[in-house]
Amino acid sequence: MHRSSRTGRSPRSRATAGTAVALAVLGLLAGGCVPETGGVRGGPGAAGLRDPYFPKLGNGGYDVRHYALDLAFDPAAGRLDGTARITARATRDLSAFNLDLAGLTVERADVDGEPAAFNRAGGELTLRPRDELSEGAEFTVTVVYSGVPEPLTDADGSTEGWLNTADGALAVGEPAGSTTWFPGNHHPSDKATYEIALTAPSRLQALSNGVRVSSGPASGGRTRTVWRQAEPMASYLATVMIGRYATTTGTALGGVPVVTAVEPSLGPATAALRAELPTFLARLRERFGPYPFGAAGAVVVPDGLIGYALETQTRPVLPASAFDRATLVHELAHQWFGNSVTPESWQDIWLNEGFATYAEWLYAEEYESVPARRRFEAAFAEDANWAFPPADPPTAGDLFGAPVYQRGAMVLHKLREAVGDEVFDELLRGWAAKYRHANASTEDFTAYAEGVAGRDLGELWDVWLYGDGRPEKP
């Protein structure tokens, strides 16, 4: 993520905006689990995964495999009508389980085609299937819902979730905005594949993640467009863009389809950089290894809609004022670090932002003759980067603070100096390969790095990753 003007994830692609989502979500996502009753073998799944910053985000007792979302949007009324079909596997015997959903009205819910009892409490939708679910069983949940989605407001005034625009909508979700437009297990540790069908007025474009697999007329002067994300994706990376976009299609990396979209008035000013996207991907592939997805692209939106750039999977969203080389490199690097290799919990967010920031440094070093050491020294001198250790933000409001970005990148530069360029390059590619389409923690990374380096690096981690103070010298 890259905060622009605050600077939007520009210390971090999200340097300050994530601050307040935390407080909004903590109040929003209250537990609503149905109590276990006598005579049942299974119990209710947990109403949260005890994430250090969002304890009620996500749910226990099952693992989602696939989301099929069928969404119809009326821009005039701001109304969303949705059907979510969720395929999951029970990880324990279940008498009931929860889905995260903020607002909206649930009209009915089925489990394996049979009506399920359900109730709402805060941001929790609790379902009790007619028959208990056995550990290991695969099951399908269908939830029909509707309403006018309400976005989440961050502490710095920025917004997440389903955002209505002048002629459509934009959905962005880090860390919890996806709860505002579809029910699910909204924690990054539960990744799944997606198919997202969008029905909207035919005068508008409707885009989402992955590859467009079909588009055709629907009733009432509308068009139904279906997008498929075949590789696993965390829910916070799901996106929807509905509006008057000018789109450009092409290919990259020997055949990966590329779709870029832009508000028409921004087209001429952004055309040259959008055309370079395949070149950026090729250069990042040289450094980080094979591109992890079957589609690529970018969407440029007018300023004022969101105050940050976001690495939505295969199709990053960038406001016009942040659509520059550094931010584009940052968001594309996230496709490897954050989207393919996804944090185990929100405490591991530096593995996203530190890596993407260091990707900017590496790109500037190789193609703009700006040594990474110069960027490191500038970051070292900046007081804000020492507010807290990158691997241990003190509160949810600090998850996208400057230390996560800049000091996270400093960790990687010190690692590079410690092991040498050849081993460091091997480490970057190997990390992306080992945890491709999986989740990883800070502990996974430090263990992996020490394995590649062939020695203990505890002193480096103690000072740069976990240390409270700034060393006397860089």
PDB file of N, CA and C in Angstrom, residues 300-374:
ATOM      1  N   VAL A 300      -6.323   3.731 -12.332  1.00  0.00           N
ATOM      2  CA  VAL A 300      -6.030   5.081 -11.862  1.00  0.00           C
ATOM      3  C   VAL A 300      -7.357   5.795 -11.626  1.00  0.00           C
ATOM      4  N   VAL A 301      -7.555   6.284 -10.391  1.00  0.00           N
ATOM      5  CA  VAL A 301      -8.805   6.942 -10.024  1.00  0.00           C
ATOM      6  C   VAL A 301      -8.545   8.409  -9.713  1.00  0.00           C
ATOM      7  N   PRO A 302      -9.566   9.240  -9.796  1.00  0.00           N
ATOM      8  CA  PRO A 302      -9.367  10.667  -9.510  1.00  0.00           C
ATOM      9  C   PRO A 302      -8.944  10.901  -8.061  1.00  0.00           C
ATOM     10  N   ASP A 303      -8.186  11.952  -7.841  1.00  0.00           N
ATOM     11  CA  ASP A 303      -7.823  12.342  -6.483  1.00  0.00           C
ATOM     12  C   ASP A 303      -9.085  12.692  -5.686  1.00  0.00           C
ATOM     13  N   GLY A 304      -9.017  12.462  -4.394  1.00  0.00           N
ATOM     14  CA  GLY A 304     -10.136  12.773  -3.527  1.00  0.00           C
ATOM     15  C   GLY A 304     -11.007  11.577  -3.210  1.00  0.00           C
ATOM     16  N   LEU A 305     -10.879  10.506  -4.006  1.00  0.00           N
ATOM     17  CA  LEU A 305     -11.680   9.315  -3.749  1.00  0.00           C
ATOM     18  C   LEU A 305     -11.041   8.471  -2.655  1.00  0.00           C
ATOM     19  N   ILE A 306      -9.764   8.192  -2.797  1.00  0.00           N
ATOM     20  CA  ILE A 306      -8.984   7.555  -1.740  1.00  0.00           C
ATOM     21  C   ILE A 306      -7.659   8.301  -1.633  1.00  0.00           C
ATOM     22  N   GLY A 307      -7.078   8.306  -0.449  1.00  0.00           N
ATOM     23  CA  GLY A 307      -5.844   9.042  -0.221  1.00  0.00           C
ATOM     24  C   GLY A 307      -4.624   8.162  -0.181  1.00  0.00           C
ATOM     25  N   TYR A 308      -4.663   7.025  -0.853  1.00  0.00           N
ATOM     26  CA  TYR A 308      -3.560   6.077  -0.826  1.00  0.00           C
ATOM     27  C   TYR A 308      -3.656   5.199  -2.060  1.00  0.00           C
ATOM     28  N   ALA A 309      -2.543   4.557  -2.401  1.00  0.00           N
ATOM     29  CA  ALA A 309      -2.547   3.509  -3.415  1.00  0.00           C
ATOM     30  C   ALA A 309      -2.631   2.173  -2.706  1.00  0.00           C
ATOM     31  N   LEU A 310      -3.268   1.194  -3.345  1.00  0.00           N
ATOM     32  CA  LEU A 310      -3.465  -0.109  -2.715  1.00  0.00           C
ATOM     33  C   LEU A 310      -3.184  -1.224  -3.715  1.00  0.00           C
ATOM     34  N   GLU A 311      -2.530  -2.278  -3.209  1.00  0.00           N
ATOM     35  CA  GLU A 311      -2.045  -3.370  -4.048  1.00  0.00           C
ATOM     36  C   GLU A 311      -3.109  -4.416  -4.344  1.00  0.00           C
ATOM     37  N   THR A 312      -4.358  -4.038  -4.551  1.00  0.00           N
ATOM     38  CA  THR A 312      -5.412  -5.007  -4.842  1.00  0.00           C
ATOM     39  C   THR A 312      -4.907  -6.019  -5.884  1.00  0.00           C
ATOM     40  N   GLN A 313      -5.176  -7.291  -5.626  1.00  0.00           N
ATOM     41  CA  GLN A 313      -4.474  -8.365  -6.335  1.00  0.00           C
ATOM     42  C   GLN A 313      -4.694  -8.313  -7.835  1.00  0.00           C
ATOM     43  N   THR A 314      -3.598  -8.336  -8.567  1.00  0.00           N
ATOM     44  CA  THR A 314      -3.494  -8.283 -10.035  1.00  0.00           C
ATOM     45  C   THR A 314      -3.864  -6.927 -10.622  1.00  0.00           C
ATOM     46  N   ARG A 315      -4.484  -6.036  -9.846  1.00  0.00           N
ATOM     47  CA  ARG A 315      -4.971  -4.782 -10.403  1.00  0.00           C
ATOM     48  C   ARG A 315      -4.898  -3.675  -9.356  1.00  0.00           C
ATOM     49  N   PRO A 316      -3.680  -3.188  -9.023  1.00  0.00           N
ATOM     50  CA  PRO A 316      -3.546  -2.130  -8.012  1.00  0.00           C
ATOM     51  C   PRO A 316      -4.351  -0.886  -8.364  1.00  0.00           C
ATOM     52  N   VAL A 317      -4.816  -0.207  -7.324  1.00  0.00           N
ATOM     53  CA  VAL A 317      -5.572   1.034  -7.472  1.00  0.00           C
ATOM     54  C   VAL A 317      -4.685   2.188  -7.009  1.00  0.00           C
ATOM     55  N   LEU A 318      -4.567   3.225  -7.841  1.00  0.00           N
ATOM     56  CA  LEU A 318      -3.721   4.363  -7.518  1.00  0.00           C
ATOM     57  C   LEU A 318      -4.454   5.659  -7.811  1.00  0.00           C
ATOM     58  N   PRO A 319      -4.486   6.608  -6.875  1.00  0.00           N
ATOM     59  CA  PRO A 319      -5.025   7.931  -7.198  1.00  0.00           C
ATOM     60  C   PRO A 319      -4.093   8.646  -8.175  1.00  0.00           C
ATOM     61  N   ALA A 320      -4.640   9.563  -8.947  1.00  0.00           N
ATOM     62  CA  ALA A 320      -3.880  10.203 -10.018  1.00  0.00           C
ATOM     63  C   ALA A 320      -2.590  10.856  -9.520  1.00  0.00           C
ATOM     64  N   SER A 321      -2.646  11.529  -8.374  1.00  0.00           N
ATOM     65  CA  SER A 321      -1.459  12.241  -7.894  1.00  0.00           C
ATOM     66  C   SER A 321      -0.370  11.298  -7.417  1.00  0.00           C
ATOM     67  N   ALA A 322      -0.708  10.041  -7.157  1.00  0.00           N
ATOM     68  CA  ALA A 322       0.275   9.054  -6.712  1.00  0.00           C
ATOM     69  C   ALA A 322       0.704   8.128  -7.845  1.00  0.00           C
ATOM     70  N   PHE A 323       0.222   8.374  -9.056  1.00  0.00           N
ATOM     71  CA  PHE A 323       0.560   7.497 -10.171  1.00  0.00           C
ATOM     72  C   PHE A 323       1.907   7.925 -10.750  1.00  0.00           C
ATOM     73  N   ASP A 324       2.955   7.464 -10.086  1.00  0.00           N
ATOM     74  CA  ASP A 324       4.310   7.754 -10.516  1.00  0.00           C
ATOM     75  C   ASP A 324       5.116   6.465 -10.496  1.00  0.00           C
ATOM     76  N   ARG A 325       6.358   6.522 -10.935  1.00  0.00           N
ATOM     77  CA  ARG A 325       7.165   5.308 -11.050  1.00  0.00           C
ATOM     78  C   ARG A 325       7.361   4.617  -9.710  1.00  0.00           C
ATOM     79  N   ALA A 326       7.721   5.386  -8.684  1.00  0.00           N
ATOM     80  CA  ALA A 326       8.022   4.779  -7.391  1.00  0.00           C
ATOM     81  C   ALA A 326       6.810   4.060  -6.825  1.00  0.00           C
ATOM     82  N   THR A 327       5.648   4.707  -6.877  1.00  0.00           N
ATOM     83  CA  THR A 327       4.447   4.093  -6.315  1.00  0.00           C
ATOM     84  C   THR A 327       4.013   2.888  -7.135  1.00  0.00           C
ATOM     85  N   LEU A 328       4.135   2.974  -8.450  1.00  0.00           N
ATOM     86  CA  LEU A 328       3.763   1.836  -9.284  1.00  0.00           C
ATOM     87  C   LEU A 328       4.683   0.648  -9.005  1.00  0.00           C
ATOM     88  N   VAL A 329       5.978   0.893  -8.880  1.00  0.00           N
ATOM     89  CA  VAL A 329       6.904  -0.188  -8.528  1.00  0.00           C
ATOM     90  C   VAL A 329       6.517  -0.792  -7.179  1.00  0.00           C
ATOM     91  N   HIS A 330       6.195   0.054  -6.214  1.00  0.00           N
ATOM     92  CA  HIS A 330       5.808  -0.408  -4.879  1.00  0.00           C
ATOM     93  C   HIS A 330       4.602  -1.349  -4.956  1.00  0.00           C
ATOM     94  N   GLU A 331       3.557  -0.915  -5.652  1.00  0.00           N
ATOM     95  CA  GLU A 331       2.327  -1.718  -5.702  1.00  0.00           C
ATOM     96  C   GLU A 331       2.509  -2.990  -6.520  1.00  0.00           C
ATOM     97  N   LEU A 332       3.308  -2.924  -7.570  1.00  0.00           N
ATOM     98  CA  LEU A 332       3.564  -4.139  -8.348  1.00  0.00           C
ATOM     99  C   LEU A 332       4.428  -5.120  -7.565  1.00  0.00           C
ATOM    100  N   ALA A 333       5.388  -4.616  -6.780  1.00  0.00           N
ATOM    101  CA  ALA A 333       6.205  -5.503  -5.950  1.00  0.00           C
ATOM    102  C   ALA A 333       5.346  -6.245  -4.936  1.00  0.00           C
ATOM    103  N   HIS A 334       4.268  -5.608  -4.495  1.00  0.00           N
ATOM    104  CA  HIS A 334       3.356  -6.267  -3.565  1.00  0.00           C
ATOM    105  C   HIS A 334       2.732  -7.525  -4.157  1.00  0.00           C
ATOM    106  N   GLN A 335       2.686  -7.647  -5.474  1.00  0.00           N
ATOM    107  CA  GLN A 335       2.099  -8.849  -6.042  1.00  0.00           C
ATOM    108  C   GLN A 335       2.890 -10.078  -5.609  1.00  0.00           C
ATOM    109  N   TRP A 336       4.205  -9.907  -5.416  1.00  0.00           N
ATOM    110  CA  TRP A 336       5.039 -10.973  -4.859  1.00  0.00           C
ATOM    111  C   TRP A 336       4.955 -10.961  -3.327  1.00  0.00           C
ATOM    112  N   PHE A 337       5.156  -9.765  -2.746  1.00  0.00           N
ATOM    113  CA  PHE A 337       5.321  -9.633  -1.299  1.00  0.00           C
ATOM    114  C   PHE A 337       4.089  -8.965  -0.686  1.00  0.00           C
ATOM    115  N   GLY A 338       3.193  -9.783  -0.207  1.00  0.00           N
ATOM    116  CA  GLY A 338       1.937  -9.297   0.356  1.00  0.00           C
ATOM    117  C   GLY A 338       0.763 -10.022  -0.261  1.00  0.00           C
ATOM    118  N   ASN A 339       0.760 -10.114  -1.596  1.00  0.00           N
ATOM    119  CA  ASN A 339      -0.363 -10.762  -2.282  1.00  0.00           C
ATOM    120  C   ASN A 339      -0.138 -12.255  -2.469  1.00  0.00           C
ATOM    121  N   SER A 340       1.038 -12.639  -2.979  1.00  0.00           N
ATOM    122  CA  SER A 340       1.365 -14.056  -3.084  1.00  0.00           C
ATOM    123  C   SER A 340       1.860 -14.578  -1.740  1.00  0.00           C
ATOM    124  N   VAL A 341       2.908 -13.959  -1.195  1.00  0.00           N
ATOM    125  CA  VAL A 341       3.359 -14.271   0.165  1.00  0.00           C
ATOM    126  C   VAL A 341       2.609 -13.317   1.097  1.00  0.00           C
ATOM    127  N   THR A 342       1.611 -13.824   1.771  1.00  0.00           N
ATOM    128  CA  THR A 342       0.689 -12.997   2.554  1.00  0.00           C
ATOM    129  C   THR A 342       0.983 -13.146   4.042  1.00  0.00           C
ATOM    130  N   PRO A 343       0.903 -12.059   4.821  1.00  0.00           N
ATOM    131  CA  PRO A 343       1.217 -12.168   6.244  1.00  0.00           C
ATOM    132  C   PRO A 343       0.290 -13.118   6.985  1.00  0.00           C
ATOM    133  N   GLU A 344       0.860 -13.815   7.958  1.00  0.00           N
ATOM    134  CA  GLU A 344       0.098 -14.728   8.789  1.00  0.00           C
ATOM    135  C   GLU A 344      -0.870 -13.956   9.681  1.00  0.00           C
ATOM    136  N   SER A 345      -0.437 -12.808  10.180  1.00  0.00           N
ATOM    137  CA  SER A 345      -1.303 -11.934  10.970  1.00  0.00           C
ATOM    138  C   SER A 345      -0.945 -10.494  10.627  1.00  0.00           C
ATOM    139  N   TRP A 346      -1.754  -9.550  11.116  1.00  0.00           N
ATOM    140  CA  TRP A 346      -1.482  -8.146  10.794  1.00  0.00           C
ATOM    141  C   TRP A 346      -0.207  -7.644  11.468  1.00  0.00           C
ATOM    142  N   GLN A 347       0.294  -8.340  12.460  1.00  0.00           N
ATOM    143  CA  GLN A 347       1.560  -7.937  13.060  1.00  0.00           C
ATOM    144  C   GLN A 347       2.722  -8.128  12.091  1.00  0.00           C
ATOM    145  N   ASP A 348       2.541  -8.976  11.080  1.00  0.00           N
ATOM    146  CA  ASP A 348       3.590  -9.257  10.109  1.00  0.00           C
ATOM    147  C   ASP A 348       3.545  -8.330   8.900  1.00  0.00           C
ATOM    148  N   ILE A 349       2.825  -7.209   9.012  1.00  0.00           N
ATOM    149  CA  ILE A 349       2.604  -6.344   7.852  1.00  0.00           C
ATOM    150  C   ILE A 349       3.901  -5.758   7.296  1.00  0.00           C
ATOM    151  N   TRP A 350       4.965  -5.678   8.105  1.00  0.00           N
ATOM    152  CA  TRP A 350       6.229  -5.156   7.580  1.00  0.00           C
ATOM    153  C   TRP A 350       6.761  -6.044   6.447  1.00  0.00           C
ATOM    154  N   LEU A 351       6.370  -7.337   6.450  1.00  0.00           N
ATOM    155  CA  LEU A 351       6.777  -8.215   5.356  1.00  0.00           C
ATOM    156  C   LEU A 351       6.160  -7.778   4.031  1.00  0.00           C
ATOM    157  N   ASN A 352       5.042  -7.071   4.085  1.00  0.00           N
ATOM    158  CA  ASN A 352       4.475  -6.447   2.886  1.00  0.00           C
ATOM    159  C   ASN A 352       5.184  -5.138   2.571  1.00  0.00           C
ATOM    160  N   GLU A 353       5.114  -4.217   3.533  1.00  0.00           N
ATOM    161  CA  GLU A 353       5.490  -2.839   3.253  1.00  0.00           C
ATOM    162  C   GLU A 353       7.002  -2.613   3.244  1.00  0.00           C
ATOM    163  N   GLY A 354       7.728  -3.309   4.117  1.00  0.00           N
ATOM    164  CA  GLY A 354       9.182  -3.192   4.080  1.00  0.00           C
ATOM    165  C   GLY A 354       9.749  -3.721   2.775  1.00  0.00           C
ATOM    166  N   PHE A 355       9.218  -4.861   2.306  1.00  0.00           N
ATOM    167  CA  PHE A 355       9.693  -5.440   1.048  1.00  0.00           C
ATOM    168  C   PHE A 355       9.341  -4.549  -0.143  1.00  0.00           C
ATOM    169  N   ALA A 356       8.113  -4.031  -0.176  1.00  0.00           N
ATOM    170  CA  ALA A 356       7.711  -3.186  -1.303  1.00  0.00           C
ATOM    171  C   ALA A 356       8.498  -1.878  -1.321  1.00  0.00           C
ATOM    172  N   THR A 357       8.776  -1.339  -0.140  1.00  0.00           N
ATOM    173  CA  THR A 357       9.586  -0.127  -0.077  1.00  0.00           C
ATOM    174  C   THR A 357      11.005  -0.406  -0.540  1.00  0.00           C
ATOM    175  N   TYR A 358      11.557  -1.550  -0.122  1.00  0.00           N
ATOM    176  CA  TYR A 358      12.912  -1.871  -0.575  1.00  0.00           C
ATOM    177  C   TYR A 358      12.937  -2.161  -2.070  1.00  0.00           C
ATOM    178  N   ALA A 359      11.833  -2.651  -2.612  1.00  0.00           N
ATOM    179  CA  ALA A 359      11.758  -2.823  -4.069  1.00  0.00           C
ATOM    180  C   ALA A 359      11.919  -1.476  -4.776  1.00  0.00           C
ATOM    181  N   GLU A 360      11.344  -0.415  -4.191  1.00  0.00           N
ATOM    182  CA  GLU A 360      11.557   0.923  -4.746  1.00  0.00           C
ATOM    183  C   GLU A 360      13.039   1.279  -4.731  1.00  0.00           C
ATOM    184  N   TRP A 361      13.707   1.001  -3.607  1.00  0.00           N
ATOM    185  CA  TRP A 361      15.131   1.315  -3.483  1.00  0.00           C
ATOM    186  C   TRP A 361      15.953   0.541  -4.512  1.00  0.00           C
ATOM    187  N   LEU A 362      15.627  -0.752  -4.682  1.00  0.00           N
ATOM    188  CA  LEU A 362      16.354  -1.571  -5.643  1.00  0.00           C
ATOM    189  C   LEU A 362      16.134  -1.082  -7.068  1.00  0.00           C
ATOM    190  N   TYR A 363      14.905  -0.704  -7.370  1.00  0.00           N
ATOM    191  CA  TYR A 363      14.607  -0.213  -8.718  1.00  0.00           C
ATOM    192  C   TYR A 363      15.367   1.085  -8.990  1.00  0.00           C
ATOM    193  N   ALA A 364      15.352   1.999  -8.026  1.00  0.00           N
ATOM    194  CA  ALA A 364      16.064   3.270  -8.204  1.00  0.00           C
ATOM    195  C   ALA A 364      17.555   3.038  -8.336  1.00  0.00           C
ATOM    196  N   GLU A 365      18.089   2.056  -7.614  1.00  0.00           N
ATOM    197  CA  GLU A 365      19.512   1.752  -7.693  1.00  0.00           C
ATOM    198  C   GLU A 365      19.888   1.224  -9.071  1.00  0.00           C
ATOM    199  N   GLU A 366      19.070   0.331  -9.597  1.00  0.00           N
ATOM    200  CA  GLU A 366      19.418  -0.336 -10.852  1.00  0.00           C
ATOM    201  C   GLU A 366      19.102   0.495 -12.090  1.00  0.00           C
ATOM    202  N   TYR A 367      18.033   1.280 -12.026  1.00  0.00           N
ATOM    203  CA  TYR A 367      17.590   1.963 -13.245  1.00  0.00           C
ATOM    204  C   TYR A 367      17.645   3.482 -13.163  1.00  0.00           C
ATOM    205  N   GLU A 368      17.902   4.032 -11.982  1.00  0.00           N
ATOM    206  CA  GLU A 368      17.948   5.486 -11.843  1.00  0.00           C
ATOM    207  C   GLU A 368      19.231   5.967 -11.175  1.00  0.00           C
ATOM    208  N   SER A 369      20.188   5.062 -10.979  1.00  0.00           N
ATOM    209  CA  SER A 369      21.515   5.381 -10.439  1.00  0.00           C
ATOM    210  C   SER A 369      21.466   6.047  -9.071  1.00  0.00           C
ATOM    211  N   VAL A 370      20.515   5.612  -8.238  1.00  0.00           N
ATOM    212  CA  VAL A 370      20.420   6.093  -6.858  1.00  0.00           C
ATOM    213  C   VAL A 370      20.745   4.917  -5.944  1.00  0.00           C
ATOM    214  N   PRO A 371      21.929   4.873  -5.340  1.00  0.00           N
ATOM    215  CA  PRO A 371      22.303   3.721  -4.516  1.00  0.00           C
ATOM    216  C   PRO A 371      21.315   3.481  -3.371  1.00  0.00           C
ATOM    217  N   ALA A 372      21.023   2.219  -3.118  1.00  0.00           N
ATOM    218  CA  ALA A 372      20.134   1.894  -1.998  1.00  0.00           C
ATOM    219  C   ALA A 372      20.723   2.384  -0.682  1.00  0.00           C
ATOM    220  N   ARG A 373      22.043   2.421  -0.591  1.00  0.00           N
ATOM    221  CA  ARG A 373      22.670   2.904   0.635  1.00  0.00           C
ATOM    222  C   ARG A 373      22.294   4.354   0.903  1.00  0.00           C
ATOM    223  N   ARG A 374      22.141   5.151  -0.147  1.00  0.00           N
ATOM    224  CA  ARG A 374      21.736   6.546   0.043  1.00  0.00           C
ATOM    225  C   ARG A 374      20.321   6.617   0.604  1.00  0.00           C
TER     226      ARG A 374
END
